[in-house]
Amino acid sequence: MSRPTSGPLALPTLGDLDWVPATSRPELLAPSVAAALARWAEQDPRVAEQVAVVEIDPDLADTATLNAAHDLPPAASANCVLVAGRRGGDERIAAAVVRATTRADVNTRVRSLLDVRKASFLPMDRAVAESGMEHGGITPIGLPDGWRVLLDAAVATDGEPALIGSGLRRSKLLLPGALLALLPGIELVEGLGVPVG
C-alpha cells in the first residue's frame, strides 16, 4: 500500500482549544513522546509545523468526556490501545490505533498480525509502566522499541485530523491523519478498526 502524503503546511486546530506547535511545548509531553517527536521533526520538517498540542483538564482526558466538553467531532479522535500475545515463550506487544468511532479488531486482525494464538489488551498497570505514559494519554508516538505500531489505514486517508494522546493526561496532540501515517515504524493496516456495535 502506498503511503499518503500530508497536506499543506498549517498547524491544525479543532474546537475551541488553544493549539500550539507540539515541539515548542515539550513539557506538555511525556519524555519518550517529546524525544520521539523531536527525532521525527529532524527527519521531516512538517512535524514541527503540523503537530499541535493543547493543555487540557486531566479529568477530561477520556475521549467521550473531552469531546462533550469541547464539542469535538468523535470522528477526529484516534484511540491507541496496547495489545499483547504469546508465541511459544515470546511475548509480542503492539499498539493499535483506530478512530474512536470504531474499535480495534483485536481477536482477528491484531491476533493474525502478531501471529499469536490469543491476543488481549495489555493490563493497565503494565501498559503505563512499560510505555512510560499515563493512563488516558497513551499514544503511538514514543512507544518502546520492539513494539509494533499498527494504524488503521482509514485514519490516514479519511481526511480527518487525528486527535491522540500526548503520553500525559493533561494534554492532547493533533495532527493530520496522513502525517501520522508517516510516523517512523508505523504499519498501515486495512480493516484494523471495525464498527462499534
N, CA and C of each residue as an Amber inpcrd file, in Angstrom:
protein
   591
   0.8460000  -1.1790000   0.0000000   0.0000000   0.0000000   0.0000000
   0.8870000   1.2350000   0.0000000   0.5780000   2.2110000  -0.8590000
   1.3670000   3.4330000  -0.8670000   0.9600000   4.3070000   0.3040000
   1.9390000   4.9950000   0.8520000   1.6660000   5.8660000   1.9940000
   1.1940000   7.2210000   1.4840000   0.1760000   7.7940000   2.1680000
  -0.2940000   9.1070000   1.7420000   0.7240000  10.1770000   2.1000000
   0.6690000  11.2800000   1.4060000   1.4900000  12.4280000   1.7830000
   0.6120000  13.3840000   2.5600000   1.2280000  14.1540000   3.4490000
   0.4300000  15.0960000   4.2220000   0.1270000  16.3230000   3.3790000
  -0.8410000  17.0870000   3.8350000  -1.3120000  18.2260000   3.0730000
  -0.4630000  19.4730000   3.2770000  -1.0550000  20.6480000   3.0200000
  -0.3130000  21.8950000   3.1380000   0.1620000  22.1150000   4.5710000
   1.2760000  22.8610000   4.6840000   1.8590000  23.0830000   5.9940000
   1.0630000  24.1270000   6.7610000   0.2750000  23.6790000   7.7170000
  -0.5000000  24.5730000   8.5660000  -0.7950000  23.8380000   9.8600000
  -0.6770000  24.5620000  10.9830000  -0.9580000  23.9440000  12.2690000
  -2.4440000  23.6120000  12.3390000  -2.7810000  22.3480000  12.5880000
  -4.2040000  22.0060000  12.6730000  -4.8270000  22.5430000  13.9590000
  -6.1100000  22.7950000  13.9070000  -6.8620000  23.2140000  15.0900000
  -8.1640000  22.4290000  15.1230000  -8.7550000  22.3850000  16.3130000
 -10.0080000  21.6500000  16.4710000 -10.7460000  22.2390000  17.6570000
 -12.0340000  22.5150000  17.4700000 -12.8560000  23.0090000  18.5640000
 -12.3910000  24.3640000  19.0730000 -12.6590000  24.6110000  20.3540000
 -12.3470000  25.9070000  20.9540000 -11.0380000  25.8850000  21.7370000
 -10.1970000  24.8880000  21.4770000  -8.9540000  24.7140000  22.2200000
  -7.8210000  25.5350000  21.6020000  -6.8780000  25.9600000  22.4410000
  -5.7640000  26.8030000  22.0020000  -4.5550000  25.9450000  21.6440000
  -4.4560000  25.5490000  20.4050000  -3.3950000  24.6520000  19.9330000
  -2.1160000  25.4350000  19.6510000  -0.9740000  24.8330000  19.9760000
   0.3350000  25.4110000  19.6900000   1.2190000  24.3030000  19.1250000
   2.3180000  24.6390000  18.4460000   3.2020000  23.5870000  17.9330000
   3.7280000  22.7080000  19.0730000   3.6000000  21.4100000  18.9200000
   3.9850000  20.4780000  19.9800000   5.4720000  20.5310000  20.2920000
   6.2920000  20.7600000  19.2630000   7.7350000  20.7940000  19.5040000
   8.1460000  22.0060000  20.3360000   7.2580000  23.0020000  20.4600000
   7.5710000  24.1950000  21.2590000   7.1690000  24.0360000  22.7250000
   6.4650000  22.9470000  23.0490000   5.9770000  22.7500000  24.4180000
   6.2720000  21.3290000  24.9010000   7.5510000  20.9350000  24.9750000
   7.8780000  19.5670000  25.3840000   7.4150000  19.2260000  26.7940000
   7.2020000  20.2380000  27.6370000   6.7200000  19.9700000  28.9980000
   5.2910000  19.4390000  29.0190000   4.5890000  19.5520000  27.8960000
   3.2320000  19.0170000  27.7910000   3.2240000  17.6000000  27.2190000
   4.4100000  17.0130000  27.0800000   4.5340000  15.6750000  26.5060000
   5.2600000  14.7600000  27.4860000   4.9030000  13.4750000  27.4720000
   5.6890000  12.5010000  28.2200000   7.1110000  12.5370000  27.6610000
   8.1470000  12.2880000  28.4880000   9.5290000  12.3750000  27.9960000
   9.7950000  11.5480000  26.7400000   9.2790000  10.3080000  26.6840000
   9.5290000   9.4860000  25.4950000   8.8350000  10.0550000  24.2630000
   7.6860000  10.6940000  24.4590000   6.9510000  11.3020000  23.3490000
   7.7020000  12.5310000  22.8420000   8.1700000  13.3700000  23.7690000
   8.9220000  14.5630000  23.3810000  10.1780000  14.1790000  22.6000000
  10.8830000  13.1520000  23.0690000  12.1090000  12.7190000  22.3880000
  11.8050000  12.1710000  20.9980000  10.7590000  11.3460000  20.8900000
  10.3960000  10.7660000  19.5920000   9.9330000  11.8440000  18.6210000
   9.1840000  12.8050000  19.1230000   8.6850000  13.8840000  18.2700000
   9.8500000  14.7390000  17.7600000  10.8220000  15.0000000  18.6280000
  11.9910000  15.7790000  18.2090000  12.7880000  15.0330000  17.1350000
  12.9750000  13.7180000  17.3210000  13.6950000  12.9240000  16.3070000
  12.9450000  12.9300000  14.9820000  11.6300000  12.7700000  15.0590000
  10.8120000  12.7420000  13.8500000  10.8750000  14.0850000  13.1350000
  10.8260000  15.1810000  13.9030000  10.8770000  16.5230000  13.3130000
  12.2080000  16.7710000  12.6080000  13.2920000  16.1590000  13.1030000
  14.5860000  16.2930000  12.4310000  14.5640000  15.6200000  11.0650000
  13.8010000  14.5270000  10.9460000  13.7000000  13.7940000   9.6830000
  12.6840000  14.4160000   8.7280000  11.6400000  15.0430000   9.3020000
  10.5450000  15.5640000   8.4870000  10.1090000  16.9130000   9.0580000
  10.4540000  18.0260000   8.3810000  10.1340000  19.3500000   8.9170000
   8.6410000  19.6180000   9.0690000   7.8030000  18.8390000   8.3930000
   6.3560000  19.0360000   8.5370000   5.8980000  18.7780000   9.9660000
   6.6420000  17.9520000  10.6990000   6.2440000  17.6090000  12.0690000
   6.2100000  18.8580000  12.9490000   7.2180000  19.7160000  12.8330000
   7.2580000  20.9270000  13.6530000   6.1100000  21.8760000  13.3300000
   5.6050000  21.8030000  12.1080000   4.5670000  22.7390000  11.6690000
   3.1630000  22.1590000  11.7170000   3.0430000  20.8430000  11.7660000
   1.7160000  20.2440000  11.6580000   1.3080000  19.3700000  12.8370000
   2.1530000  19.2600000  13.8500000   1.7680000  18.5170000  15.0580000
   1.5220000  19.5460000  16.1560000   0.2810000  19.6140000  16.6200000
  -0.1260000  20.6040000  17.6160000  -0.3720000  19.9350000  18.9610000
  -0.2570000  20.7140000  20.0300000  -0.5530000  20.2230000  21.3720000
  -1.4180000  21.2550000  22.0770000  -2.2250000  20.7730000  22.9990000
  -3.0390000  21.6690000  23.8210000  -3.0850000  21.1170000  25.2400000
  -3.0280000  22.0010000  26.1970000  -3.1820000  21.5930000  27.5980000
  -4.6640000  21.4930000  27.9030000  -5.0550000  20.4280000  28.5970000
  -6.4590000  20.2230000  28.9450000  -6.5760000  19.8930000  30.4360000
  -7.7850000  19.9150000  30.9230000  -8.0740000  19.4470000  32.2730000
  -7.8790000  17.9330000  32.2670000  -6.9940000  17.3650000  33.1080000
  -6.7640000  15.9230000  33.0790000  -8.0190000  15.0970000  33.3590000
  -9.0070000  15.7010000  34.0190000 -10.2640000  14.9880000  34.2620000
 -11.0710000  14.8080000  32.9810000 -10.6690000  15.5070000  31.9180000
 -11.3700000  15.4120000  30.6340000 -10.6000000  14.5790000  29.6100000
  -9.5870000  13.8450000  30.0630000  -8.7000000  13.1440000  29.1290000
  -9.3890000  12.0480000  28.3320000 -10.4030000  11.4010000  28.8920000
 -11.0750000  10.3310000  28.1620000 -11.8040000  10.9060000  26.9430000
 -11.7780000  10.1780000  25.8510000 -12.2650000  10.6730000  24.5620000
 -13.6700000  11.2600000  24.6270000 -14.6280000  10.4960000  25.1170000
 -16.0220000  10.9580000  25.1190000 -16.1870000  12.2030000  25.9860000
 -15.5000000  12.2450000  27.1150000 -15.6020000  13.3840000  28.0260000
 -15.0350000  14.6440000  27.3930000 -13.8560000  14.5270000  26.7700000
 -13.2370000  15.6750000  26.1130000 -14.0880000  16.1690000  24.9500000
 -14.5940000  15.2370000  24.1500000 -15.4250000  15.6130000  23.0110000
 -16.6680000  16.3670000  23.4540000 -17.3020000  15.8890000  24.5240000
 -18.5120000  16.5430000  25.0200000 -18.1990000  17.9280000  25.5820000
 -17.0990000  18.0530000  26.3180000 -16.7570000  19.3270000  26.9520000
 -16.3970000  20.4030000  25.9390000 -15.7860000  20.0110000  24.8280000
 -15.3070000  20.9830000  23.8490000 -15.9860000  20.8570000  22.4870000
 -17.0740000  20.1030000  22.4260000 -17.8550000  19.9440000  21.1930000
 -16.9640000  19.5210000  20.0280000 -16.1490000  18.4840000  20.2790000
 -15.2530000  17.9670000  19.2560000 -15.9110000  16.8080000  18.5200000
 -15.6750000  16.6750000  17.2230000 -16.2830000  15.5760000  16.4600000
 -15.6380000  14.2400000  16.8270000 -16.4340000  13.2320000  17.1970000
 -15.8730000  11.9290000  17.5440000 -15.0110000  11.3390000  16.4380000
 -15.3190000  11.6620000  15.1900000 -14.5650000  11.0970000  14.0630000
 -13.1200000  11.5740000  14.0270000 -12.7970000  12.6550000  14.7420000
 -11.4230000  13.1550000  14.7300000 -10.5350000  12.3990000  15.7150000
 -11.1230000  11.8250000  16.7520000 -10.3200000  11.1490000  17.7730000
  -9.8150000   9.8070000  17.2820000  -8.5440000   9.5380000  17.5850000
  -7.9440000   8.2420000  17.2650000  -7.4150000   7.6440000  18.5680000
  -7.9740000   6.5150000  18.9500000  -7.5930000   5.8650000  20.2010000
  -6.4560000   4.8790000  19.9740000  -5.5680000   4.8020000  20.9600000
  -4.4200000   3.8950000  20.9190000  -4.5620000   2.8790000  22.0440000
  -4.6640000   1.5960000  21.6820000  -4.7480000   0.5370000  22.6900000
  -3.5300000  -0.3730000  22.5370000  -3.0800000  -0.9120000  23.6630000
  -1.9260000  -1.8090000  23.6680000  -2.3950000  -3.2380000  23.8160000
  -1.8710000  -4.1040000  22.9610000  -2.3110000  -5.4950000  22.8790000
  -1.0830000  -6.4010000  22.9670000  -1.2580000  -7.5400000  23.6350000
  -0.1450000  -8.4880000  23.7570000  -0.6250000  -9.9020000  23.4660000
   0.2970000 -10.7150000  23.0040000   0.0340000 -12.1340000  22.7860000
   1.3530000 -12.8810000  22.8350000   1.2740000 -14.2080000  22.9590000
   2.4920000 -15.0170000  23.0510000   2.5550000 -16.0300000  21.9190000
   3.7680000 -16.2480000  21.4750000   4.0510000 -17.3090000  20.5110000
   5.2100000 -18.0920000  21.1100000   4.9300000 -19.2780000  21.6280000
   5.9370000 -20.0100000  22.3750000   6.2720000 -19.2150000  23.6270000
   7.5280000 -18.9620000  23.8790000   7.9160000 -18.1640000  25.0300000
   8.0950000 -16.6970000  24.7070000   7.7350000 -16.3000000  23.4970000
   7.9600000 -14.9430000  23.0200000   6.6980000 -14.1010000  23.1680000
   6.7720000 -13.0200000  23.9600000   5.6340000 -12.1010000  24.0620000
   5.7550000 -11.0430000  22.9790000   4.6450000 -10.7780000  22.3190000
   4.6070000  -9.7810000  21.2500000   3.5990000  -8.7040000  21.6360000
   4.0540000  -7.4580000  21.6160000   3.2130000  -6.3280000  22.0070000
   3.0500000  -5.4010000  20.8190000   1.8470000  -4.8900000  20.6590000
   1.5730000  -3.9290000  19.5870000   0.6260000  -2.8580000  20.0930000
   0.7560000  -1.6780000  19.5170000  -0.2260000  -0.6200000  19.6990000
  -1.1370000  -0.6520000  18.4850000  -2.4340000  -0.5350000  18.7120000
  -3.4060000  -0.4750000  17.6190000  -4.1030000   0.8830000  17.6960000
  -4.0480000   1.6390000  16.6170000  -4.6140000   2.9800000  16.5810000
  -5.7820000   2.9810000  15.6040000  -6.9610000   3.3060000  16.1280000
  -8.1780000   3.3210000  15.3120000  -9.0100000   4.5460000  15.6780000
  -9.8880000   4.9340000  14.8000000 -10.8160000   6.0290000  15.0940000
 -11.6930000   5.6520000  16.2910000 -12.0600000   6.6690000  17.0790000
 -12.8960000   6.4410000  18.2570000 -14.2960000   5.9670000  17.8820000
 -14.6640000   6.1290000  16.6360000 -15.9710000   5.6640000  16.1670000
 -15.9380000   4.1740000  15.8110000 -14.7490000   3.5580000  15.9610000
 -14.5960000   2.1220000  15.7080000 -13.8990000   1.4900000  16.9100000
 -13.6870000   0.1950000  16.8350000 -12.9000000  -0.4980000  17.8620000
 -11.8610000  -1.3370000  17.1340000 -10.7340000  -1.5330000  17.8030000
  -9.6710000  -2.3320000  17.2010000 -10.0960000  -3.7870000  17.1200000
  -9.8900000  -4.4020000  15.9800000 -10.2330000  -5.8110000  15.7740000
  -9.1140000  -6.6780000  16.3600000  -9.1220000  -6.7890000  17.6850000
  -8.0530000  -7.4850000  18.4100000  -8.1020000  -8.9880000  18.1640000
  -9.2900000  -9.5780000  18.2320000  -9.4120000 -11.0360000  18.1700000
  -9.0980000 -11.6340000  16.8100000  -9.2420000 -10.8530000  15.7570000
  -8.9780000 -11.3920000  14.4230000  -7.7710000 -10.7170000  13.7770000
  -7.8960000  -9.4170000  13.5100000  -6.8670000  -8.7200000  12.7280000
  -5.5420000  -8.6060000  13.4860000  -5.6010000  -8.1030000  14.7340000
  -4.3630000  -7.9180000  15.5000000  -3.7290000  -9.2650000  15.8290000
  -4.5360000 -10.2160000  16.2320000  -4.0240000 -11.5580000  16.5580000
  -3.2890000 -12.1530000  15.3670000  -3.8680000 -12.0110000  14.1840000
  -3.2410000 -12.5360000  12.9770000  -1.9280000 -11.8150000  12.6660000
  -1.9210000 -10.5040000  12.8000000  -0.7130000  -9.7280000  12.5050000
   0.4200000 -10.0560000  13.4730000   0.0710000 -10.3000000  14.7320000
   1.0910000 -10.6670000  15.7190000   1.4920000 -12.1330000  15.6050000
   0.7000000 -12.9050000  14.8550000   0.9370000 -14.3390000  14.6990000
   0.9780000 -15.0310000  16.0590000  -0.0890000 -14.7800000  16.8380000
  -0.2160000 -15.3980000  18.1520000  -1.5580000 -16.1210000  18.2230000
  -1.6430000 -17.0460000  19.1600000  -2.8770000 -17.8270000  19.2990000
  -3.9970000 -16.9940000  19.9030000  -3.6240000 -16.1370000  20.8670000
  -4.6100000 -15.2860000  21.5270000  -3.9890000 -13.9270000  21.7780000
  -4.7570000 -12.8700000  21.5150000  -4.3110000 -11.5010000  21.7810000
  -5.2800000 -10.8600000  22.7560000  -4.7440000 -10.1220000  23.6900000
  -5.6030000  -9.4380000  24.6630000  -4.9800000  -8.0960000  25.0300000
  -5.8070000  -7.2300000  25.6060000  -5.3210000  -5.9160000  25.9930000
  -4.2640000  -6.0560000  27.0810000  -3.2060000  -5.2820000  26.9720000
  -2.1590000  -5.2740000  27.9800000  -2.7620000  -4.7100000  29.2650000
  -2.5600000  -5.3680000  30.4110000  -3.1090000  -4.8380000  31.6700000
  -2.6490000  -3.3900000  31.8890000  -3.5370000  -2.5660000  32.4430000
  -3.2590000  -1.1370000  32.5440000  -1.9890000  -0.8320000  33.3270000
  -1.7270000  -1.5730000  34.4120000  -0.5220000  -1.2770000  35.1860000
   0.7330000  -1.5200000  34.3490000   0.7330000  -2.5810000  33.5510000
   1.8770000  -2.8480000  32.6640000   1.9360000  -1.8280000  31.5360000
   0.7850000  -1.4860000  30.9790000   0.7580000  -0.5230000  29.8710000
   1.3820000   0.7990000  30.2970000   1.0310000   1.2660000  31.4780000
   1.5490000   2.5280000  31.9890000   3.0390000   2.4080000  32.3090000
   3.4090000   1.3530000  33.0320000   4.8050000   1.1950000  33.4590000
   5.7470000   1.0010000  32.2690000   5.3570000   0.1730000  31.3220000
   6.2600000  -0.1730000  30.2320000   6.2670000   0.8440000  29.0870000
   5.1820000   1.5940000  28.9460000   5.1570000   2.6320000  27.9030000
   5.7900000   3.9290000  28.3940000   5.8110000   4.1260000  29.7180000
   6.2810000   5.3930000  30.2660000   5.2700000   6.5030000  30.0750000
   4.0130000   6.1340000  29.8650000   2.9450000   7.1060000  29.6170000
   1.8450000   6.9240000  30.6530000   0.9940000   7.9370000  30.7870000
  -0.0820000   7.8960000  31.7630000  -1.3340000   7.2510000  31.1800000
  -2.0970000   6.5970000  32.0440000  -3.4000000   6.0510000  31.6490000
  -4.2580000   7.1890000  31.1070000  -4.8420000   6.9810000  29.9530000
  -5.6470000   8.0300000  29.3190000  -4.8450000   8.9140000  28.3880000
  -3.5230000   8.6960000  28.3290000  -2.6930000   9.5220000  27.4640000
  -1.8050000   8.7210000  26.5360000  -1.9610000   7.3850000  26.5410000
  -1.0790000   6.5310000  25.7320000  -1.2650000   6.8630000  24.2480000
  -0.1440000   6.9700000  23.5600000  -0.1210000   7.4480000  22.1870000
   0.8290000   6.5890000  21.3500000   0.6630000   6.5630000  20.0340000
   1.5760000   5.7640000  19.2050000   2.9780000   6.3580000  19.0890000
   3.1460000   7.6240000  19.4280000   4.4430000   8.2880000  19.3000000
   5.2550000   8.0420000  20.5760000   6.4680000   7.4920000  20.4380000
   7.3410000   7.3340000  21.5890000   7.1910000   6.0360000  22.3550000
   6.5870000   5.0350000  21.7410000   6.4670000   3.7290000  22.3980000
   7.8170000   3.0060000  22.3800000   8.0000000   2.0230000  23.2570000
   9.2850000   1.3220000  23.3180000   9.6740000   0.6430000  22.0020000
  10.9690000   0.5950000  21.7540000  11.4790000  -0.1240000  20.5910000
  11.0390000  -1.5890000  20.6920000  10.7240000  -2.1760000  19.5700000
  10.3060000  -3.5690000  19.5610000   8.7980000  -3.7490000  19.5930000
   8.0650000  -2.7090000  19.9730000   6.6030000  -2.7860000  19.9290000
   6.1470000  -2.3750000  18.5320000   5.2800000  -3.1690000  17.9490000
   4.7270000  -2.7920000  16.6500000   3.6580000  -1.7210000  16.8490000
   3.5660000  -0.8230000  15.8850000   2.5540000   0.2350000  15.9310000
   1.6990000   0.0960000  14.6720000   0.4550000  -0.3140000  14.8810000
  -0.4860000  -0.5850000  13.7960000  -1.4800000   0.5700000  13.6950000
  -1.6490000   1.1160000  12.5120000  -2.5680000   2.2240000  12.2930000
  -3.6220000   1.8180000  11.2820000  -4.8770000   1.9690000  11.6700000
  -5.9560000   1.6960000  10.7240000  -5.7730000   2.6170000   9.5210000
  -5.7030000   2.0440000   8.3330000  -5.4560000   2.8230000   7.1220000
  -6.4870000   3.9350000   6.9290000  -7.6950000   3.7560000   7.4480000
  -8.7260000   4.7860000   7.3060000  -8.3120000   6.0890000   7.9800000
  -7.5440000   6.0170000   9.0690000  -7.0900000   7.2250000   9.7640000
  -6.2050000   8.0560000   8.8410000  -5.4590000   7.3810000   7.9850000
  -4.5390000   8.0610000   7.0690000  -5.2330000   8.6510000   5.8560000
  -6.3880000   8.1280000   5.5110000  -6.9870000   8.5010000   4.2320000
  -8.3500000   9.1750000   4.3270000  -8.9400000   9.2620000   5.5450000
 -10.3090000   9.7900000   5.6280000 -10.3830000  11.3120000   5.6530000
  -9.2300000  11.9830000   5.6430000  -9.2200000  13.4410000   5.5820000
  -9.4080000  14.1340000   6.9100000  -9.6500000  13.3870000   7.9690000
  -9.8340000  13.9740000   9.2970000  -8.4830000  14.1370000   9.9820000
  -8.3620000  15.1310000  10.8740000  -7.1560000  15.1730000  11.6970000
  -7.1970000  14.0080000  12.6890000  -6.0900000  13.7480000  13.3350000
  -6.0250000  12.6850000  14.3420000  -5.7500000  13.3260000  15.6980000
  -6.7400000  13.2600000  16.5720000  -6.6250000  13.7440000  17.9420000
  -6.1850000  12.5540000  18.7870000  -4.9470000  12.6110000  19.3080000
  -4.3670000  11.4700000  20.0150000  -3.7800000  11.9190000  21.3480000
  -3.3740000  10.9560000  22.1340000  -2.7490000  11.2520000  23.4160000
  -1.3690000  11.8670000  23.2360000  -0.8700000  12.4220000  24.3470000
   0.4580000  13.0440000  24.3730000   1.4060000  12.2840000  25.2920000
   0.8980000  11.2020000  25.8740000   1.6490000  10.4930000  26.9010000
   1.2750000  10.9580000  28.2960000   0.5890000  12.1040000  28.3840000
   0.1280000  12.6670000  29.6510000  -1.3850000  12.8720000  29.5860000
  -2.0360000  12.8340000  30.7410000  -3.4790000  13.0790000  30.7660000
  -3.8220000  14.5560000  30.5840000  -2.8590000  15.4330000  30.8260000
  -3.1730000  16.8650000  30.8360000  -2.9740000  17.5590000  29.4920000
  -2.7880000  16.7940000  28.4380000  -2.6570000  17.4060000  27.1190000
  -3.0470000  16.4130000  26.0290000  -3.2620000  16.9430000  24.8410000
  -3.5800000  16.1300000  23.6640000  -2.7830000  16.6260000  22.4690000
  -2.5130000  15.7190000  21.5490000  -1.8600000  16.0520000  20.2920000
  -2.8850000  16.0320000  19.1630000  -2.6450000  16.8610000  18.1530000
  -3.4900000  16.8950000  16.9650000  -2.5820000  17.0170000  15.7480000
  -2.7900000  16.1420000  14.7810000  -2.0050000  16.1800000  13.5470000
  -2.8310000  15.5810000  12.4210000  -2.4770000  15.8950000  11.1720000
  -3.2030000  15.2720000  10.0630000  -3.0400000  13.7520000  10.1090000
  -4.1110000  13.0320000   9.8320000  -4.0190000  11.5770000   9.8000000
  -2.9880000  11.1000000   8.7930000  -2.8710000  11.8350000   7.6830000
  -1.8940000  11.4590000   6.6540000  -0.4670000  11.6100000   7.1570000
  -0.2320000  12.5730000   8.0530000   1.1080000  12.7300000   8.6170000
   1.3760000  11.6350000   9.6510000   0.3830000  11.2960000  10.4570000
   0.5570000  10.2080000  11.4260000   0.9640000   8.9170000  10.7120000
   0.4570000   8.7130000   9.5100000   0.7980000   7.5170000   8.7360000
   2.2630000   7.4720000   8.3450000   2.9630000   8.6040000   8.4580000
   4.3820000   8.6770000   8.1080000   5.2830000   8.5470000   9.3290000
   4.7040000   8.3400000  10.5120000   5.4950000   8.1380000  11.7230000
   6.4710000   6.9860000  11.4930000   7.7550000   7.1830000  11.7700000
   8.7100000   6.0940000  11.5430000   8.2950000   4.8060000  12.2610000
   8.3020000   3.7030000  11.5040000   7.9820000   2.3970000  12.0660000
   6.5160000   2.0230000  12.0830000   5.6370000   2.9570000  11.7420000
   4.2080000   2.6600000  11.7950000   3.8180000   1.7500000  10.6290000
   2.8270000   0.8870000  10.8620000   2.3340000  -0.0300000   9.8320000
   0.8810000   0.2980000   9.5300000   0.5730000   0.5870000   8.2760000
  -0.8100000   0.8320000   7.8780000  -1.5180000  -0.4940000   7.6790000
  -2.6920000  -0.6310000   8.2790000  -3.4360000  -1.8920000   8.2310000
  -4.8650000  -1.6190000   7.7830000  -5.2500000  -2.2050000   6.6720000
  -6.6460000  -2.1000000   6.2120000  -7.5420000  -2.8840000   7.1690000
  -8.6740000  -2.2960000   7.5380000  -9.6580000  -3.0220000   8.3390000
  -9.2730000  -3.2550000   9.7850000  -8.3250000  -2.4730000  10.3050000
  -7.9400000  -2.6410000  11.7180000  -9.0600000  -2.1920000  12.6540000
  -9.7490000  -1.1310000  12.2550000 -10.8890000  -0.6590000  13.0380000
 -12.1750000  -1.2020000  12.4650000 -13.0270000  -1.7170000  13.3530000
 -14.3220000  -2.2440000  12.9170000 -15.4290000  -1.4500000  13.5990000
 -16.6010000  -1.3650000  12.9720000 -17.6800000  -0.5610000  13.5440000
 -18.0360000  -1.0240000  14.9590000 -18.3670000  -0.0670000  15.7970000
 -18.8080000  -0.3720000  17.1660000 -20.2540000  -0.8180000  17.1100000
 -20.5800000  -1.8650000  17.8820000 -21.9760000  -2.2820000  17.9560000
 -22.2520000  -3.6150000  17.3700000
